[in-house]
PDB file of C-alpha atoms in Angstrom:
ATOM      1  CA  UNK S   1     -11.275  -2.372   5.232  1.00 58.00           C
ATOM      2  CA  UNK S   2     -13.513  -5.138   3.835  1.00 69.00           C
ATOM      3  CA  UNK S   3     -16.026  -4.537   1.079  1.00 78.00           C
ATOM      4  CA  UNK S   4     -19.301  -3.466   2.254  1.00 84.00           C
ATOM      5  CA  UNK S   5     -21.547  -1.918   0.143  1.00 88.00           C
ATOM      6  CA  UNK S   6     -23.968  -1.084   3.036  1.00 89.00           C
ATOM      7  CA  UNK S   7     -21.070   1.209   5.042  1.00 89.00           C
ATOM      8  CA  UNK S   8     -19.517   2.487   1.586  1.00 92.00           C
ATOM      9  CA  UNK S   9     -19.976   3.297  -2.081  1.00 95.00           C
ATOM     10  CA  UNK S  10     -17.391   1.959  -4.356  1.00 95.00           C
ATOM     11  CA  UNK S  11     -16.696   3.582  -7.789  1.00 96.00           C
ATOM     12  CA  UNK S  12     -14.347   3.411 -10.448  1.00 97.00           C
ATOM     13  CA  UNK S  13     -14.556   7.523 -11.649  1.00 97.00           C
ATOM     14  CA  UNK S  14     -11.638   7.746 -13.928  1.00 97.00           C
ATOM     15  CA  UNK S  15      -9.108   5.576 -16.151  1.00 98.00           C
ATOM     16  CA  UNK S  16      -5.844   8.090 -16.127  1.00 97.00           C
ATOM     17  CA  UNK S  17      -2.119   7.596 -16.023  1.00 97.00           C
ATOM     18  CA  UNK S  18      -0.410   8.504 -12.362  1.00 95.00           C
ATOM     19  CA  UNK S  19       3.141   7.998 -11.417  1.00 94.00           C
ATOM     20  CA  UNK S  20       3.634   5.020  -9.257  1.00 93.00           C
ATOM     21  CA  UNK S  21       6.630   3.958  -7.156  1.00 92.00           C
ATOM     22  CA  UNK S  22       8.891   1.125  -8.884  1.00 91.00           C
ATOM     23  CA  UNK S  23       8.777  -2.376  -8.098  1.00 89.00           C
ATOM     24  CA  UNK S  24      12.719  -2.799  -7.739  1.00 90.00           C
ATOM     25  CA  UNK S  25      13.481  -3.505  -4.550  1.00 89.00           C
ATOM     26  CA  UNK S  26      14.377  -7.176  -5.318  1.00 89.00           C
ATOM     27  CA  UNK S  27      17.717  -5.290  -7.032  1.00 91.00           C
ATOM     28  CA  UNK S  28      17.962  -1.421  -5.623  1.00 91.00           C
ATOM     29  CA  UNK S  29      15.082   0.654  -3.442  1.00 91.00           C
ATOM     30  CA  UNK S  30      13.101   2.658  -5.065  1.00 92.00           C
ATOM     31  CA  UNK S  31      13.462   5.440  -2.434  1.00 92.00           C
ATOM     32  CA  UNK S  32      16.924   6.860  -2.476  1.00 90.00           C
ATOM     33  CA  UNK S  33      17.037   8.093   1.671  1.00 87.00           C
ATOM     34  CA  UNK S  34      19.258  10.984   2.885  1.00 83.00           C
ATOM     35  CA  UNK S  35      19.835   9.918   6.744  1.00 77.00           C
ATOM     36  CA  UNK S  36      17.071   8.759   8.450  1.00 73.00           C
ATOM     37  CA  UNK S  37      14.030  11.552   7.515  1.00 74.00           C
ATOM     38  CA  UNK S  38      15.103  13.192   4.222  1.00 81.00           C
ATOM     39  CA  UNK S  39      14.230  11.413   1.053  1.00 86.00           C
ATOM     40  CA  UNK S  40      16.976  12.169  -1.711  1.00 88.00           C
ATOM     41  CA  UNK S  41      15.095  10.368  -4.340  1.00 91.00           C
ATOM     42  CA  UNK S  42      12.626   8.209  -5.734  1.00 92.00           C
ATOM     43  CA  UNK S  43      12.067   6.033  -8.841  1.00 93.00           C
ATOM     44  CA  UNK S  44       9.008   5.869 -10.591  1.00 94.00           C
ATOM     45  CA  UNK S  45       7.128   5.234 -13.627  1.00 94.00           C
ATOM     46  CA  UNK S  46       3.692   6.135 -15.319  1.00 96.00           C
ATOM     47  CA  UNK S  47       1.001   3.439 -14.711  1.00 95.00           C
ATOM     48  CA  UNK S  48      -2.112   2.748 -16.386  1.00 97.00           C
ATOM     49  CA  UNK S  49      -4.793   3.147 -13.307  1.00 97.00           C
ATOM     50  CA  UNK S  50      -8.274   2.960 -12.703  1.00 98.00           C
ATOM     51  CA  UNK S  51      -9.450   5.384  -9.634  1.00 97.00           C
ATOM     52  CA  UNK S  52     -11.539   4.017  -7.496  1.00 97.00           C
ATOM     53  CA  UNK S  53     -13.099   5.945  -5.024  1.00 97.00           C
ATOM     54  CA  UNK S  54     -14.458   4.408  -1.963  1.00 95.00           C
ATOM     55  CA  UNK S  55     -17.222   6.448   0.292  1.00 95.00           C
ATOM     56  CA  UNK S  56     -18.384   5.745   3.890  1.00 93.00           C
ATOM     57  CA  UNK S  57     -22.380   6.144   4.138  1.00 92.00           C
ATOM     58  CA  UNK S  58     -22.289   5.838   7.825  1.00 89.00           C
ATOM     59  CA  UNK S  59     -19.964   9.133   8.898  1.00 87.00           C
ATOM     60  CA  UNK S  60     -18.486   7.276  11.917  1.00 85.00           C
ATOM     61  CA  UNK S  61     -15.695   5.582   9.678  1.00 87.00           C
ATOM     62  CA  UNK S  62     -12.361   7.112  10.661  1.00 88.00           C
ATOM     63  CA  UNK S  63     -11.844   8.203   6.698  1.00 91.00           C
ATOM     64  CA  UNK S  64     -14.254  10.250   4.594  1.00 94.00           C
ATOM     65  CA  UNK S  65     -13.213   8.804   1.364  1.00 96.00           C
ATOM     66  CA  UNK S  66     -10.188   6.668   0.013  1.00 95.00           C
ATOM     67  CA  UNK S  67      -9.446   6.979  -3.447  1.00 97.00           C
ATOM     68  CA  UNK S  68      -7.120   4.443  -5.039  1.00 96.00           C
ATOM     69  CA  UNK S  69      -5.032   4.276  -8.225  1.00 97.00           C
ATOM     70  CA  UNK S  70      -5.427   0.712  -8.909  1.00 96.00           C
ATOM     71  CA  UNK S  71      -2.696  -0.143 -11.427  1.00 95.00           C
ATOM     72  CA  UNK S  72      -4.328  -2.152 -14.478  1.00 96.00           C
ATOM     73  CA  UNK S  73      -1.474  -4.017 -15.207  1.00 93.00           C
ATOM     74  CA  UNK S  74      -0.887  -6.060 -11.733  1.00 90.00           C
ATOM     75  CA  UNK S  75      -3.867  -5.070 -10.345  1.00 91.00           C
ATOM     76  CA  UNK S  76      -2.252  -3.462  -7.217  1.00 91.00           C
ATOM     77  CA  UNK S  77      -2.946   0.138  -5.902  1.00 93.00           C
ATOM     78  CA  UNK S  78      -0.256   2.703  -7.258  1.00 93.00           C
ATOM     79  CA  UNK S  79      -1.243   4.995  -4.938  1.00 95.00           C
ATOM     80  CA  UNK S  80      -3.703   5.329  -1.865  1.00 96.00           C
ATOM     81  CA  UNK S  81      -5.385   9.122  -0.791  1.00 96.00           C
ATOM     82  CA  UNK S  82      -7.416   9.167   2.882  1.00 96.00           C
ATOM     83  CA  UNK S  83      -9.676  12.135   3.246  1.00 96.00           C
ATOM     84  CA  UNK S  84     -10.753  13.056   7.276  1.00 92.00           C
ATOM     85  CA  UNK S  85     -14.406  13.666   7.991  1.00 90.00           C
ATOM     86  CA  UNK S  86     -14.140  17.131   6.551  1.00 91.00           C
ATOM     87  CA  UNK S  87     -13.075  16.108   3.339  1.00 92.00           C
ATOM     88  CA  UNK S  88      -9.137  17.140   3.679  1.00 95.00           C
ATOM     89  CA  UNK S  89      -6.499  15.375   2.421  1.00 96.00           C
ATOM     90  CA  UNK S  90      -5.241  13.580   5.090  1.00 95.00           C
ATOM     91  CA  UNK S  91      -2.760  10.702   4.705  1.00 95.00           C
ATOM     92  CA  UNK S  92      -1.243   9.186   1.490  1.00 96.00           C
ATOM     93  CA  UNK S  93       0.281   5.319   0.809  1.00 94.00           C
ATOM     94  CA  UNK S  94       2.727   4.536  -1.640  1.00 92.00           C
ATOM     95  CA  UNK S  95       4.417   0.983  -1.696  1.00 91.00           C
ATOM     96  CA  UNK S  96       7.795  -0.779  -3.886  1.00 92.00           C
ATOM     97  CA  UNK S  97       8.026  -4.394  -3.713  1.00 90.00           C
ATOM     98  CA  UNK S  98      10.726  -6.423  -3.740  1.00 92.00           C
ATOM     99  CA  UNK S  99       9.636  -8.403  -6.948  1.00 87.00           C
ATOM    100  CA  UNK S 100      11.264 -11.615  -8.346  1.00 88.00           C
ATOM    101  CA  UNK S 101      10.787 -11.492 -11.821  1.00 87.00           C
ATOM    102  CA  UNK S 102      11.647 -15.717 -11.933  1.00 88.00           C
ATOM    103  CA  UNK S 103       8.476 -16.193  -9.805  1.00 87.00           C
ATOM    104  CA  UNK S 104       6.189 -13.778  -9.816  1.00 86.00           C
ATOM    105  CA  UNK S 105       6.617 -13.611  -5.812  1.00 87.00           C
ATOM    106  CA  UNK S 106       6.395 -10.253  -4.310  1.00 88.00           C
ATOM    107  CA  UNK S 107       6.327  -8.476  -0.649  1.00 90.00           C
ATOM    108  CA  UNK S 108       6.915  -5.116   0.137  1.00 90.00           C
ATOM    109  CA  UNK S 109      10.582  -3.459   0.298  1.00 92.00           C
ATOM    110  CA  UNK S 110       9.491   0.621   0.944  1.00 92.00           C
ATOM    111  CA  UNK S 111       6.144   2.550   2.337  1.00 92.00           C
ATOM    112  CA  UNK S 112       6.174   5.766   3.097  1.00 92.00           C
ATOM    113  CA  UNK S 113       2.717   6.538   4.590  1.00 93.00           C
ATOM    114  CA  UNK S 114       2.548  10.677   4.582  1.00 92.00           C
ATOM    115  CA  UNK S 115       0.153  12.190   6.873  1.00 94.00           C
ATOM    116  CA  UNK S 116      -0.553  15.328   4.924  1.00 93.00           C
ATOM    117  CA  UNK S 117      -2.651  16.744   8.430  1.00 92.00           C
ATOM    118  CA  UNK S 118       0.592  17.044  10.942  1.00 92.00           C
ATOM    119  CA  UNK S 119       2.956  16.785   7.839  1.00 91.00           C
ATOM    120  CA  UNK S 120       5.339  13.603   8.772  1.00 90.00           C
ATOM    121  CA  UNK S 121       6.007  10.695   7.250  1.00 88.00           C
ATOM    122  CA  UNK S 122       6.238   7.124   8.720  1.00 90.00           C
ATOM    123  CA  UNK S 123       8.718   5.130   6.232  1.00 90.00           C
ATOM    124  CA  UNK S 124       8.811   1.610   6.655  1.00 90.00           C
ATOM    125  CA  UNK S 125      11.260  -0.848   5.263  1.00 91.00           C
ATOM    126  CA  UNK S 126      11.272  -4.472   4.736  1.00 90.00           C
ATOM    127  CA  UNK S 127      13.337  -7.385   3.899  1.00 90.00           C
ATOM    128  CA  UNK S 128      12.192 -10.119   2.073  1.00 86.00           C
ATOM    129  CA  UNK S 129      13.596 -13.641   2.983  1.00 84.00           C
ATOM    130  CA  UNK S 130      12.811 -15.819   0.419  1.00 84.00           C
ATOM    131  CA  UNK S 131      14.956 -18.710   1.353  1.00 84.00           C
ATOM    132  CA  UNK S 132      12.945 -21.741   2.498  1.00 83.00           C
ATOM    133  CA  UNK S 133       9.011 -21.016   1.457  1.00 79.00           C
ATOM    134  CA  UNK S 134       8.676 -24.838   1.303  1.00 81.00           C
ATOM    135  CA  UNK S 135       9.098 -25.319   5.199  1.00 81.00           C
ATOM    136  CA  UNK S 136       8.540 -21.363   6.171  1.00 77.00           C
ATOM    137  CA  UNK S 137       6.416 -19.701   7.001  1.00 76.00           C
ATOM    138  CA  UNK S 138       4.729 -22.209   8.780  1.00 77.00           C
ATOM    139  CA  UNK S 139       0.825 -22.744   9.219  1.00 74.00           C
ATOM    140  CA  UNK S 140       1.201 -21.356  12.801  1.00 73.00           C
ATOM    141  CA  UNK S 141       2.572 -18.185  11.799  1.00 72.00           C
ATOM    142  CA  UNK S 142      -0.418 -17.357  10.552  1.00 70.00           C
ATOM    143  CA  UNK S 143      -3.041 -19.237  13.485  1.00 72.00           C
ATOM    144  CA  UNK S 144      -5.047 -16.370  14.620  1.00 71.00           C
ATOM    145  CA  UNK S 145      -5.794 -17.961  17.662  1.00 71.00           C
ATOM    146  CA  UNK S 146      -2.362 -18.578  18.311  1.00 66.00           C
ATOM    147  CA  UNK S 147      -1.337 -14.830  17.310  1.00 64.00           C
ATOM    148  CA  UNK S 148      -3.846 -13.578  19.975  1.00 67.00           C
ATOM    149  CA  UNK S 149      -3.377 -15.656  22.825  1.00 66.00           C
ATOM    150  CA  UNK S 150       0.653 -15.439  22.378  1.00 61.00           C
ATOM    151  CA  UNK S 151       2.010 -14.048  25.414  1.00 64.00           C
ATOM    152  CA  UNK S 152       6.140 -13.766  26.473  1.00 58.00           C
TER     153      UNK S 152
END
């Protein structure tokens, strides 16, 4: 979603604390899983946030609101909260990043993405290859005319 203050209001309502998913996964997952649905465990720690709450004027926007827990310290969302057109809770985004402290870089390792409506979880996992950034990714990876006119 890009910022448009014609389709949505944007507010920061509240400076709080929230507990936000650890950025470890350059060393261990946050997310300890139990086979492939359960999830045994997870590491976290309280985070300095701003909420910002995010509301569509138009009513044809799949979401209702969005409120996010932007952390003040990295300036990354601790946590994201979707509302349906009713108003209803209906899906919630957490993220841990595999984080190397020596550079700063950072891409995701774990997000779960709950939807609170059907109650099930899609849990995504990455892994970060940071071997050759000079030469890779290349510029084409990211062409978007080459992306959408890529056929097999």
């Amino acid at each position: 979603m890009k910022t448009d203050t014609n389709a949505f209001d944007y507010e920061i309502t509240a400076e709080r604390w929230t507990l936000g998913w650890s950025h470890t996964g350059h060393f261990y997952d946050a997310a300890i899983r139990d086979g492939k649905c359960d999830v045994a465990s997870v590491d976290v720690e309280l985070r300095p946030v701003w909420r910002l709450e995010i509301r569509d004027k138009s009513g044809k926007y799949i979401y209702k609101e969005r409120f996010i827990d932007l952390d003040k310290e990295v300036y990354y969302p601790a946590g994201n909260y979707f509302t349906d057109a009713r108003g209803t809770l209906m899906r919630t985004w957490y993220d841990s990043w595999d984080w190397v402290p020596e550079s700063g870089l950072h891409q995701w390792r774990q997000v779960p993405i709950w939807n609170t409506i059907t109650n099930r979880m899609t849990f995504l996992t990455m892994d970060a290859r940071w071997d050759d950034l000079e030469n890779n990714p290349t510029v084409a990876t990211f062409d978007v005319d080459q992306l959408r006119d890529y056929s097999q």
